Amino acid sequence: MDTDTAPPLRMLFGRWRFWLAMLAFVVILAGVLFGYDQGVISGALGGITATFNLSTFMQEVVTSWVTLGALVGALIAGGMADKYGRTRTLVIAGVLFALGAVLQSVAQGTGVLIAGRFVVGFGVGVASVAAPLYAAEMAPTATRGRFVSTYQLAITIGILLADIVDAVLSSSGQWRLMLGLSIVPGVLLVFVVLMMPESPRWLVKVGRRDEAKASLAKTQGGADVGGRIDAIERDASSTTQAAWKDVFMPAIRKALWVGVGLAVFQQITGINAVIYYSDEIFKFAGFTTPQQQTRATLIAIGLVNVLATFIAVAWVDRFGRRPLLLAGLIGMTTGLVAIGASFLFLDKNPSSGGGTSMVGVVTLVAMIVYIASFAFSLGPVVWTMINEIFPNQVRGKAVAFCTAINWGAAFLVSASFLSLVDAIGEATTFLLFAVACVVAFVWVWRRVPETKGKSLEEIEQAWTEHEAAQAAPRTLPVG
Ligand code: BGC
């Protein structure tokens, strides 16, 4: 669409603001889809299990194949975005979301259902790399950082929306509608992205200078568009696109370990076990009806997650990354130990009159503590740091690698959670996540540097100096 077709907005905010708002809308849609497709399964799983008479293993497959698809999607998204352009890649992601939603909602057997889960996950993985990349390239420098936190906030809003849909539809058990509804934001994403101009940086990279100029003039306007395109061109020719092997070279290794560690710890401390299986967990804890379970999920998980993410967005630049991570891990450990202990020691049966059991009450409070602690720390801080610790040349691929590792870890946890509960019990499973939090705490304390208030170049410099001090000087290949 040309801006001319949107006169009221344009008149209200000016052309520049209009495109920035549209860009924010793309990022929000991608994040909401990510969150919705992750969150919705908690309410849908009961109905799916009843329809197809699923074993524990098959419940895990149905739940976790979204993350498997996302792992593959994240790995190839960078290449797709380079080859076909940022907007076309996002359109493909939107089509995949919609297609996957249709497949899931019409599935007459588990094969089609699982295929649908994988396709949706693939879209999630592609969008999780392409949307922040597109935003970073399109946004003016001053607002760039805010898009990472906006994305995380959008993920939590997506999870909340899924929890609301689950709560509304839980009594009728309409899992097909729950899963099918994500077609709406999927189609919306396709249409919105089709209106958006391509990233000028990508256009310059592929030698389409005139179109790059037109795109920049349209979205940011201002004086000397040609000069700015020249600057992008110089930048593009001075920074060679790294190859995959460069991501693993010794000079990057320290940053890579930090990125991979953050990605893994974000998952093995249990977040998606809680998000995907929250209704099941509340069921174990004595919330007997699906309505009670979805309502508890809506409040303790969905709402608290969104609210606490706001805290992180406000504080991440004031308090720094390390304090938030460390404080969050203490809160998460406390919540997990309380959940474990309540399963171990408290009475699971509802008190007379069918009210909620003691385990239920303690679990609810402990879940709130756990989710809030995650949402102001590991949730947003991990993504912020993964996007800032790598040198310019390898950033794209290194971020995609860490994102894929994150999905891999999410897959392992979501594919084994129910079996783990069957094998060792709820209490031990949650205590195991608590142990992972303690290990994460020690690791963050010892290994993760503070990046607050440092420019990307200063962070890059710090790694290089650290490397140089430790071993023979090694530099990144340039030019
Ligand atoms: C994680 C997701 C998680 C979400 C919960 C994100 O930072 O990467 O795996 O589901 O937070 O809010």
Short mmCIF file of C-alpha atoms and ligand atoms in Angstrom, two decimals:
data_model
loop_
_atom_site.label_atom_id
_atom_site.label_comp_id
_atom_site.label_asym_id
_atom_site.label_seq_id
_atom_site.Cartn_x
_atom_site.Cartn_y
_atom_site.Cartn_z
CA MET A 1 0.00 0.00 0.00
CA ASP A 2 1.13 3.54 -0.59
CA THR A 3 0.86 5.97 2.28
CA ASP A 4 -1.67 7.85 0.17
CA THR A 5 -4.24 5.17 0.89
CA ALA A 6 -4.10 5.93 4.61
CA PRO A 7 -4.86 9.64 4.79
CA PRO A 8 -6.35 9.89 8.31
CA LEU A 9 -3.40 8.22 10.04
CA ARG A 10 -0.99 10.09 7.89
CA MET A 11 -2.61 13.36 8.77
CA LEU A 12 -2.66 12.52 12.46
CA PHE A 13 0.88 11.33 12.89
CA GLY A 14 2.80 12.26 9.79
CA ARG A 15 4.22 9.81 7.29
CA TRP A 16 7.26 8.82 9.31
CA ARG A 17 5.25 7.97 12.40
CA PHE A 18 2.75 6.08 10.31
CA TRP A 19 5.43 3.69 9.05
CA LEU A 20 6.96 3.32 12.48
CA ALA A 21 3.54 2.39 13.84
CA MET A 22 3.09 -0.11 11.01
CA LEU A 23 6.51 -1.56 11.78
CA ALA A 24 5.57 -1.90 15.44
CA PHE A 25 2.36 -3.62 14.31
CA VAL A 26 4.35 -6.18 12.28
CA VAL A 27 6.61 -6.93 15.26
CA ILE A 28 3.62 -7.17 17.59
CA LEU A 29 1.72 -9.49 15.22
CA ALA A 30 4.74 -11.77 14.85
CA GLY A 31 5.21 -11.86 18.63
CA VAL A 32 1.52 -12.41 19.33
CA LEU A 33 1.46 -15.33 16.89
CA PHE A 34 4.55 -16.80 18.53
CA GLY A 35 2.93 -16.50 21.96
CA TYR A 36 -0.53 -17.64 20.89
CA ASP A 37 0.72 -20.76 19.15
CA GLN A 38 2.85 -21.62 22.17
CA GLY A 39 0.25 -20.85 24.80
CA VAL A 40 -2.93 -22.26 23.28
CA ILE A 41 -1.95 -25.91 23.68
CA SER A 42 -2.33 -25.80 27.46
CA GLY A 43 -6.11 -25.45 27.12
CA ALA A 44 -6.48 -27.55 23.98
CA LEU A 45 -4.55 -30.61 25.10
CA GLY A 46 -7.33 -32.04 27.29
CA GLY A 47 -9.83 -32.01 24.40
CA ILE A 48 -7.31 -33.36 21.89
CA THR A 49 -6.39 -36.18 24.26
CA ALA A 50 -10.06 -37.09 24.64
CA THR A 51 -10.76 -36.95 20.88
CA PHE A 52 -7.82 -39.07 19.81
CA ASN A 53 -7.33 -41.05 22.98
CA LEU A 54 -3.69 -39.99 23.22
CA SER A 55 -1.03 -41.72 25.30
CA THR A 56 1.35 -39.61 27.39
CA PHE A 57 3.98 -39.92 24.68
CA MET A 58 1.59 -38.72 21.98
CA GLN A 59 0.48 -35.80 24.16
CA GLU A 60 4.12 -34.79 24.32
CA VAL A 61 4.53 -35.14 20.56
CA VAL A 62 1.44 -33.02 19.85
CA THR A 63 2.66 -30.37 22.28
CA SER A 64 6.32 -30.29 21.42
CA TRP A 65 6.35 -30.47 17.63
CA VAL A 66 5.72 -26.74 17.45
CA THR A 67 9.13 -26.25 19.01
CA LEU A 68 10.72 -28.79 16.66
CA GLY A 69 9.29 -26.88 13.68
CA ALA A 70 10.52 -23.63 15.20
CA LEU A 71 14.02 -25.06 15.58
CA VAL A 72 14.18 -25.87 11.86
CA GLY A 73 12.50 -22.57 10.93
CA ALA A 74 14.96 -20.51 12.99
CA LEU A 75 17.94 -22.23 11.40
CA ILE A 76 16.92 -21.53 7.82
CA ALA A 77 15.23 -18.15 8.39
CA GLY A 78 18.46 -16.16 8.07
CA GLY A 79 19.24 -17.72 4.69
CA MET A 80 15.65 -17.18 3.52
CA ALA A 81 15.69 -13.55 4.61
CA ASP A 82 18.95 -12.98 2.73
CA LYS A 83 17.78 -14.73 -0.41
CA TYR A 84 14.15 -13.66 -0.75
CA GLY A 85 14.15 -10.44 1.28
CA ARG A 86 12.81 -9.62 4.72
CA THR A 87 9.20 -8.89 3.78
CA ARG A 88 8.78 -11.95 1.57
CA THR A 89 10.17 -14.14 4.35
CA LEU A 90 7.65 -12.66 6.80
CA VAL A 91 4.84 -13.25 4.31
CA ILE A 92 5.94 -16.89 4.06
CA ALA A 93 5.87 -17.09 7.88
CA GLY A 94 2.32 -15.67 7.93
CA VAL A 95 1.17 -18.17 5.28
CA LEU A 96 2.71 -21.01 7.31
CA PHE A 97 0.88 -19.82 10.45
CA ALA A 98 -2.42 -19.80 8.58
CA LEU A 99 -1.81 -23.13 6.83
CA GLY A 100 -0.75 -24.81 10.07
CA ALA A 101 -3.82 -23.43 11.85
CA VAL A 102 -6.11 -24.88 9.18
CA LEU A 103 -4.37 -28.27 9.22
CA GLN A 104 -4.65 -28.49 13.01
CA SER A 105 -8.27 -27.49 13.20
CA VAL A 106 -9.52 -29.90 10.51
CA ALA A 107 -7.31 -32.84 11.50
CA GLN A 108 -9.17 -36.12 11.58
CA GLY A 109 -6.14 -38.05 12.79
CA THR A 110 -3.00 -37.41 14.78
CA GLY A 111 -0.77 -37.44 11.66
CA VAL A 112 -2.37 -34.31 10.18
CA LEU A 113 -2.57 -32.69 13.60
CA ILE A 114 1.13 -33.20 14.24
CA ALA A 115 1.96 -32.00 10.71
CA GLY A 116 -0.09 -28.86 11.45
CA ARG A 117 1.81 -28.34 14.71
CA PHE A 118 5.11 -28.65 12.88
CA VAL A 119 4.07 -26.22 10.11
CA VAL A 120 2.92 -23.62 12.64
CA GLY A 121 6.17 -24.08 14.54
CA PHE A 122 8.15 -23.62 11.36
CA GLY A 123 6.36 -20.28 10.88
CA VAL A 124 7.08 -19.34 14.50
CA GLY A 125 10.79 -20.10 14.04
CA VAL A 126 11.06 -18.14 10.78
CA ALA A 127 9.23 -15.15 12.27
CA SER A 128 11.27 -15.27 15.48
CA VAL A 129 14.38 -14.52 13.45
CA ALA A 130 12.96 -12.47 10.57
CA ALA A 131 10.72 -10.06 12.51
CA PRO A 132 13.40 -8.66 14.86
CA LEU A 133 15.85 -8.53 11.95
CA TYR A 134 13.42 -6.57 9.78
CA ALA A 135 12.59 -4.24 12.67
CA ALA A 136 16.26 -3.62 13.46
CA GLU A 137 16.91 -2.69 9.84
CA MET A 138 13.86 -0.50 9.40
CA ALA A 139 13.72 1.36 12.69
CA PRO A 140 15.60 4.61 13.20
CA THR A 141 18.64 4.05 15.48
CA ALA A 142 17.12 5.81 18.49
CA THR A 143 14.14 3.47 18.68
CA ARG A 144 15.88 0.25 17.66
CA GLY A 145 16.37 -1.18 21.17
CA ARG A 146 12.75 -0.77 22.06
CA PHE A 147 11.69 -3.24 19.38
CA VAL A 148 13.37 -6.20 21.14
CA SER A 149 11.37 -5.59 24.31
CA THR A 150 8.23 -4.88 22.31
CA TYR A 151 8.66 -8.27 20.69
CA GLN A 152 8.94 -10.05 24.05
CA LEU A 153 5.95 -8.14 25.37
CA ALA A 154 3.98 -9.20 22.29
CA ILE A 155 4.90 -12.85 22.95
CA THR A 156 3.47 -12.62 26.45
CA ILE A 157 0.34 -10.87 25.12
CA GLY A 158 -0.05 -13.74 22.64
CA ILE A 159 0.16 -16.26 25.48
CA LEU A 160 -2.42 -14.23 27.43
CA LEU A 161 -4.77 -14.14 24.43
CA ALA A 162 -4.40 -17.91 24.10
CA ASP A 163 -5.21 -18.30 27.80
CA ILE A 164 -8.32 -16.12 27.39
CA VAL A 165 -9.49 -18.15 24.37
CA ASP A 166 -8.81 -21.37 26.29
CA ALA A 167 -10.77 -20.10 29.29
CA VAL A 168 -13.75 -19.06 27.17
CA LEU A 169 -13.84 -22.29 25.18
CA SER A 170 -12.77 -24.75 27.88
CA SER A 171 -16.27 -25.72 29.03
CA SER A 172 -17.26 -26.74 25.50
CA GLY A 173 -13.85 -28.35 24.82
CA GLN A 174 -13.64 -26.80 21.35
CA TRP A 175 -9.97 -27.42 20.76
CA ARG A 176 -10.33 -27.12 16.96
CA LEU A 177 -11.52 -23.55 17.33
CA MET A 178 -8.76 -22.76 19.86
CA LEU A 179 -6.07 -23.91 17.43
CA GLY A 180 -7.83 -22.60 14.31
CA LEU A 181 -8.21 -19.06 15.62
CA SER A 182 -4.55 -18.27 15.01
CA ILE A 183 -5.45 -18.09 11.33
CA VAL A 184 -6.72 -14.54 12.07
CA PRO A 185 -3.39 -12.95 13.12
CA GLY A 186 -1.63 -15.14 10.51
CA VAL A 187 -3.68 -13.70 7.65
CA LEU A 188 -3.42 -10.23 9.17
CA LEU A 189 0.37 -10.55 9.24
CA VAL A 190 0.41 -11.45 5.53
CA PHE A 191 -1.71 -8.43 4.60
CA VAL A 192 0.17 -5.96 6.77
CA VAL A 193 3.58 -7.13 5.56
CA LEU A 194 2.41 -6.94 1.94
CA MET A 195 1.81 -3.21 2.52
CA MET A 196 5.28 -2.70 3.96
CA PRO A 197 8.27 -1.55 1.95
CA GLU A 198 11.29 -3.85 1.76
CA SER A 199 14.25 -3.13 4.03
CA PRO A 200 16.60 -0.60 2.36
CA ARG A 201 19.59 -2.48 3.78
CA TRP A 202 18.57 -5.70 2.08
CA LEU A 203 17.81 -3.87 -1.17
CA VAL A 204 21.28 -2.31 -1.08
CA LYS A 205 22.82 -5.72 -0.41
CA VAL A 206 21.21 -7.21 -3.50
CA GLY A 207 22.13 -4.18 -5.62
CA ARG A 208 18.67 -2.60 -5.95
CA ARG A 209 19.80 0.87 -5.00
CA ASP A 210 16.91 2.83 -6.52
CA GLU A 211 14.33 0.79 -4.70
CA ALA A 212 16.37 1.13 -1.50
CA LYS A 213 16.29 4.89 -1.90
CA ALA A 214 12.55 4.88 -2.50
CA SER A 215 11.98 2.71 0.56
CA LEU A 216 14.08 4.91 2.82
CA ALA A 217 12.48 8.09 1.49
CA LYS A 218 9.04 6.63 2.12
CA THR A 219 9.61 5.33 5.64
CA GLN A 220 12.02 7.83 7.14
CA GLY A 221 12.02 10.73 4.68
CA GLY A 222 14.23 13.62 5.76
CA ALA A 223 17.07 15.23 3.92
CA ASP A 224 19.89 13.54 2.04
CA VAL A 225 18.34 10.15 1.40
CA GLY A 226 21.03 9.50 -1.22
CA GLY A 227 23.77 10.19 1.34
CA ARG A 228 22.27 7.76 3.78
CA ILE A 229 22.01 5.09 1.12
CA ASP A 230 25.71 5.70 0.38
CA ALA A 231 26.46 5.14 4.07
CA ILE A 232 24.49 1.88 4.07
CA GLU A 233 26.36 0.83 0.93
CA ARG A 234 29.75 1.58 2.52
CA ASP A 235 28.73 -0.27 5.65
CA ALA A 236 27.54 -3.27 3.62
CA SER A 237 30.77 -3.48 1.66
CA SER A 238 33.05 -3.06 4.70
CA THR A 239 31.32 -5.76 6.71
CA THR A 240 31.51 -9.07 4.93
CA GLN A 241 28.68 -11.46 5.53
CA ALA A 242 30.09 -14.11 7.84
CA ALA A 243 29.95 -17.79 6.94
CA TRP A 244 28.52 -20.32 9.38
CA LYS A 245 32.03 -21.48 10.31
CA ASP A 246 32.87 -17.93 11.46
CA VAL A 247 30.25 -18.26 14.19
CA PHE A 248 32.41 -20.98 15.76
CA MET A 249 35.82 -19.36 15.45
CA PRO A 250 37.85 -18.93 18.66
CA ALA A 251 37.47 -15.15 18.82
CA ILE A 252 33.70 -15.53 19.07
CA ARG A 253 33.70 -18.55 21.33
CA LYS A 254 33.30 -16.74 24.63
CA ALA A 255 30.35 -14.73 23.42
CA LEU A 256 28.90 -17.86 21.82
CA TRP A 257 29.09 -19.76 25.12
CA VAL A 258 27.31 -16.93 26.88
CA GLY A 259 24.62 -16.81 24.18
CA VAL A 260 24.14 -20.58 24.12
CA GLY A 261 24.17 -20.78 27.92
CA LEU A 262 21.50 -18.09 28.22
CA ALA A 263 19.39 -19.79 25.52
CA VAL A 264 19.61 -23.19 27.22
CA PHE A 265 19.09 -21.99 30.79
CA GLN A 266 16.05 -19.97 29.72
CA GLN A 267 14.41 -23.27 28.79
CA ILE A 268 15.76 -25.94 31.13
CA THR A 269 14.58 -23.93 34.12
CA GLY A 270 11.11 -25.06 33.10
CA ILE A 271 9.27 -22.08 31.61
CA ASN A 272 7.60 -23.90 28.76
CA ALA A 273 6.78 -26.94 30.86
CA VAL A 274 4.75 -24.50 32.93
CA ILE A 275 3.30 -22.59 29.96
CA TYR A 276 2.38 -25.62 27.84
CA TYR A 277 1.18 -27.85 30.63
CA SER A 278 -0.19 -25.34 33.14
CA ASP A 279 -3.70 -26.78 33.01
CA GLU A 280 -2.30 -30.26 33.62
CA ILE A 281 -0.19 -28.94 36.50
CA PHE A 282 -3.23 -27.29 38.07
CA LYS A 283 -5.07 -30.57 37.56
CA PHE A 284 -2.31 -32.46 39.41
CA ALA A 285 -2.66 -29.80 42.10
CA GLY A 286 -6.34 -30.47 42.63
CA PHE A 287 -8.12 -27.96 40.36
CA THR A 288 -10.74 -30.43 39.27
CA THR A 289 -12.71 -28.87 36.41
CA PRO A 290 -11.29 -27.58 33.11
CA GLN A 291 -12.82 -24.18 33.91
CA GLN A 292 -10.92 -23.97 37.22
CA GLN A 293 -7.73 -24.99 35.45
CA THR A 294 -8.00 -22.53 32.57
CA ARG A 295 -8.96 -19.71 34.92
CA ALA A 296 -5.94 -20.39 37.13
CA THR A 297 -3.75 -20.46 34.02
CA LEU A 298 -5.24 -17.21 32.74
CA ILE A 299 -4.46 -15.32 35.93
CA ALA A 300 -1.36 -17.00 37.36
CA ILE A 301 0.39 -17.46 34.02
CA GLY A 302 -1.06 -15.24 31.30
CA LEU A 303 -1.77 -12.04 33.17
CA VAL A 304 1.19 -12.15 35.55
CA ASN A 305 3.54 -12.84 32.62
CA VAL A 306 2.42 -9.72 30.74
CA LEU A 307 2.50 -7.46 33.81
CA ALA A 308 5.95 -8.56 34.96
CA THR A 309 7.36 -8.15 31.46
CA PHE A 310 6.44 -4.46 31.70
CA ILE A 311 8.72 -4.26 34.76
CA ALA A 312 11.62 -5.64 32.77
CA VAL A 313 11.03 -3.27 29.89
CA ALA A 314 11.15 -0.37 32.33
CA TRP A 315 14.12 -1.60 34.40
CA VAL A 316 16.43 -3.42 32.05
CA ASP A 317 18.40 -0.28 31.23
CA ARG A 318 18.34 1.13 34.76
CA PHE A 319 19.34 -1.92 36.81
CA GLY A 320 21.32 -3.81 34.23
CA ARG A 321 21.09 -7.33 32.93
CA ARG A 322 22.97 -9.24 35.63
CA PRO A 323 20.98 -7.99 38.65
CA LEU A 324 17.71 -8.76 36.88
CA LEU A 325 18.90 -12.24 35.86
CA LEU A 326 20.20 -13.07 39.35
CA ALA A 327 17.15 -11.70 41.17
CA GLY A 328 14.85 -13.51 38.75
CA LEU A 329 16.64 -16.81 39.26
CA ILE A 330 16.27 -16.50 43.05
CA GLY A 331 12.52 -15.91 42.61
CA MET A 332 12.18 -18.78 40.15
CA THR A 333 14.03 -21.17 42.48
CA THR A 334 11.77 -20.15 45.38
CA GLY A 335 8.64 -20.70 43.30
CA LEU A 336 9.80 -24.10 42.03
CA VAL A 337 10.84 -25.35 45.48
CA ALA A 338 7.44 -24.28 46.84
CA ILE A 339 5.63 -26.13 44.05
CA GLY A 340 7.80 -29.22 44.62
CA ALA A 341 7.29 -29.09 48.38
CA SER A 342 3.54 -28.64 48.09
CA PHE A 343 3.28 -31.75 45.92
CA LEU A 344 5.47 -33.61 48.37
CA PHE A 345 3.91 -32.66 51.68
CA LEU A 346 0.45 -31.23 51.26
CA ASP A 347 -2.93 -32.82 50.95
CA LYS A 348 -3.96 -33.13 47.34
CA ASN A 349 -7.64 -33.78 47.92
CA PRO A 350 -9.99 -30.82 47.93
CA SER A 351 -11.20 -29.97 51.43
CA SER A 352 -14.80 -30.74 52.27
CA GLY A 353 -17.22 -28.96 50.00
CA GLY A 354 -15.10 -29.47 46.90
CA GLY A 355 -13.01 -26.32 47.33
CA THR A 356 -9.46 -26.05 46.09
CA SER A 357 -6.92 -28.18 47.96
CA MET A 358 -3.95 -26.82 49.95
CA VAL A 359 -1.65 -28.03 47.19
CA GLY A 360 -3.79 -26.03 44.77
CA VAL A 361 -3.48 -22.80 46.73
CA VAL A 362 0.26 -23.15 47.34
CA THR A 363 0.82 -24.15 43.69
CA LEU A 364 -1.13 -21.13 42.47
CA VAL A 365 0.88 -18.67 44.59
CA ALA A 366 4.17 -20.40 43.78
CA MET A 367 3.40 -20.35 40.06
CA ILE A 368 2.77 -16.61 40.27
CA VAL A 369 6.14 -16.11 41.98
CA TYR A 370 7.86 -18.30 39.38
CA ILE A 371 6.25 -16.73 36.30
CA ALA A 372 6.70 -13.15 37.55
CA SER A 373 10.36 -13.84 38.30
CA PHE A 374 10.92 -15.33 34.85
CA ALA A 375 9.07 -12.51 33.12
CA PHE A 376 11.22 -9.73 34.57
CA SER A 377 14.48 -11.62 34.05
CA LEU A 378 15.21 -14.63 31.85
CA GLY A 379 12.29 -13.89 29.50
CA PRO A 380 13.31 -10.54 28.06
CA VAL A 381 16.91 -10.22 29.28
CA VAL A 382 18.06 -13.37 27.47
CA TRP A 383 16.80 -12.06 24.12
CA THR A 384 18.18 -8.59 24.75
CA MET A 385 21.64 -9.99 25.54
CA ILE A 386 21.70 -12.52 22.70
CA ASN A 387 21.09 -9.60 20.36
CA GLU A 388 23.89 -7.46 21.79
CA ILE A 389 26.84 -9.71 22.62
CA PHE A 390 27.98 -10.69 19.11
CA PRO A 391 30.26 -8.75 16.78
CA ASN A 392 28.59 -7.13 13.84
CA GLN A 393 29.75 -9.53 11.12
CA VAL A 394 28.49 -12.68 12.77
CA ARG A 395 25.50 -11.25 14.63
CA GLY A 396 22.80 -12.47 12.23
CA LYS A 397 23.97 -16.07 12.12
CA ALA A 398 25.02 -16.22 15.77
CA VAL A 399 21.62 -14.95 16.91
CA ALA A 400 19.89 -17.49 14.64
CA PHE A 401 22.10 -20.24 16.10
CA CYS A 402 21.26 -19.29 19.70
CA THR A 403 17.58 -19.01 18.77
CA ALA A 404 17.66 -22.53 17.31
CA ILE A 405 19.42 -23.84 20.44
CA ASN A 406 16.71 -22.18 22.52
CA TRP A 407 14.02 -24.00 20.51
CA GLY A 408 15.99 -27.25 20.78
CA ALA A 409 16.06 -26.94 24.57
CA ALA A 410 12.34 -26.02 24.58
CA PHE A 411 11.69 -29.15 22.53
CA LEU A 412 13.58 -31.39 24.95
CA VAL A 413 11.71 -30.02 27.96
CA SER A 414 8.25 -30.06 26.39
CA ALA A 415 8.80 -33.49 24.83
CA SER A 416 9.76 -35.09 28.13
CA PHE A 417 7.83 -33.24 30.83
CA LEU A 418 4.83 -35.55 31.14
CA SER A 419 7.00 -38.69 30.96
CA LEU A 420 9.24 -37.21 33.62
CA VAL A 421 6.23 -36.59 35.85
CA ASP A 422 5.08 -40.18 35.22
CA ALA A 423 8.52 -41.57 36.01
CA ILE A 424 9.70 -39.52 38.98
CA GLY A 425 6.60 -37.66 40.15
CA GLU A 426 5.56 -33.98 40.09
CA ALA A 427 7.59 -33.01 43.16
CA THR A 428 10.92 -34.34 41.91
CA THR A 429 10.34 -32.89 38.43
CA PHE A 430 9.85 -29.37 39.79
CA LEU A 431 12.77 -29.77 42.18
CA LEU A 432 14.88 -30.74 39.16
CA PHE A 433 13.94 -27.44 37.48
CA ALA A 434 14.88 -25.72 40.74
CA VAL A 435 18.32 -27.35 40.61
CA ALA A 436 18.70 -26.05 37.03
CA CYS A 437 17.91 -22.55 38.36
CA VAL A 438 20.64 -22.83 41.00
CA VAL A 439 23.17 -23.98 38.38
CA ALA A 440 22.04 -21.10 36.14
CA PHE A 441 22.53 -18.65 39.03
CA VAL A 442 26.12 -19.77 39.62
CA TRP A 443 26.85 -19.70 35.89
CA VAL A 444 25.39 -16.19 35.39
CA TRP A 445 27.29 -14.97 38.45
CA ARG A 446 30.60 -16.29 37.13
CA ARG A 447 30.33 -16.01 33.37
CA VAL A 448 27.84 -13.44 32.17
CA PRO A 449 29.20 -9.92 31.72
CA GLU A 450 27.17 -6.77 32.28
CA THR A 451 26.26 -5.12 28.99
CA LYS A 452 24.10 -2.31 30.32
CA GLY A 453 24.98 1.14 29.01
CA LYS A 454 27.58 -0.18 26.57
CA SER A 455 27.28 0.36 22.85
CA LEU A 456 27.43 -2.72 20.65
CA GLU A 457 30.94 -1.68 19.61
CA GLU A 458 32.11 -1.39 23.23
CA ILE A 459 30.75 -4.85 24.00
CA GLU A 460 32.60 -6.20 20.96
CA GLN A 461 35.78 -4.47 22.11
CA ALA A 462 35.45 -5.93 25.62
CA TRP A 463 35.30 -9.50 24.30
CA THR A 464 38.33 -8.92 22.11
CA GLU A 465 40.37 -7.46 24.98
CA HIS A 466 39.37 -10.33 27.22
CA GLU A 467 40.43 -12.82 24.55
CA ALA A 468 43.69 -11.01 23.95
CA ALA A 469 44.48 -11.09 27.65
CA GLN A 470 43.83 -14.82 27.80
CA ALA A 471 45.60 -16.10 24.72
CA ALA A 472 47.49 -15.12 21.64
CA PRO A 473 45.78 -12.24 19.88
CA ARG A 474 43.04 -13.37 17.55
CA THR A 475 41.00 -11.03 15.44
CA LEU A 476 37.87 -11.25 13.42
CA PRO A 477 38.33 -11.49 9.69
CA VAL A 478 37.27 -8.23 8.10
CA GLY A 479 36.81 -7.01 4.58
C1 BGC B 1 10.78 -17.63 25.71
C2 BGC B 1 9.64 -18.53 25.37
C3 BGC B 1 8.60 -18.44 26.45
C4 BGC B 1 8.18 -17.01 26.69
C5 BGC B 1 7.26 -16.88 27.85
C6 BGC B 1 10.27 -16.23 25.91
O1 BGC B 1 11.33 -15.38 26.22
O2 BGC B 1 11.74 -17.66 24.68
O3 BGC B 1 10.10 -19.84 25.19
O4 BGC B 1 7.47 -19.21 26.13
O5 BGC B 1 9.32 -16.20 26.93
O6 BGC B 1 6.86 -15.58 28.07
#
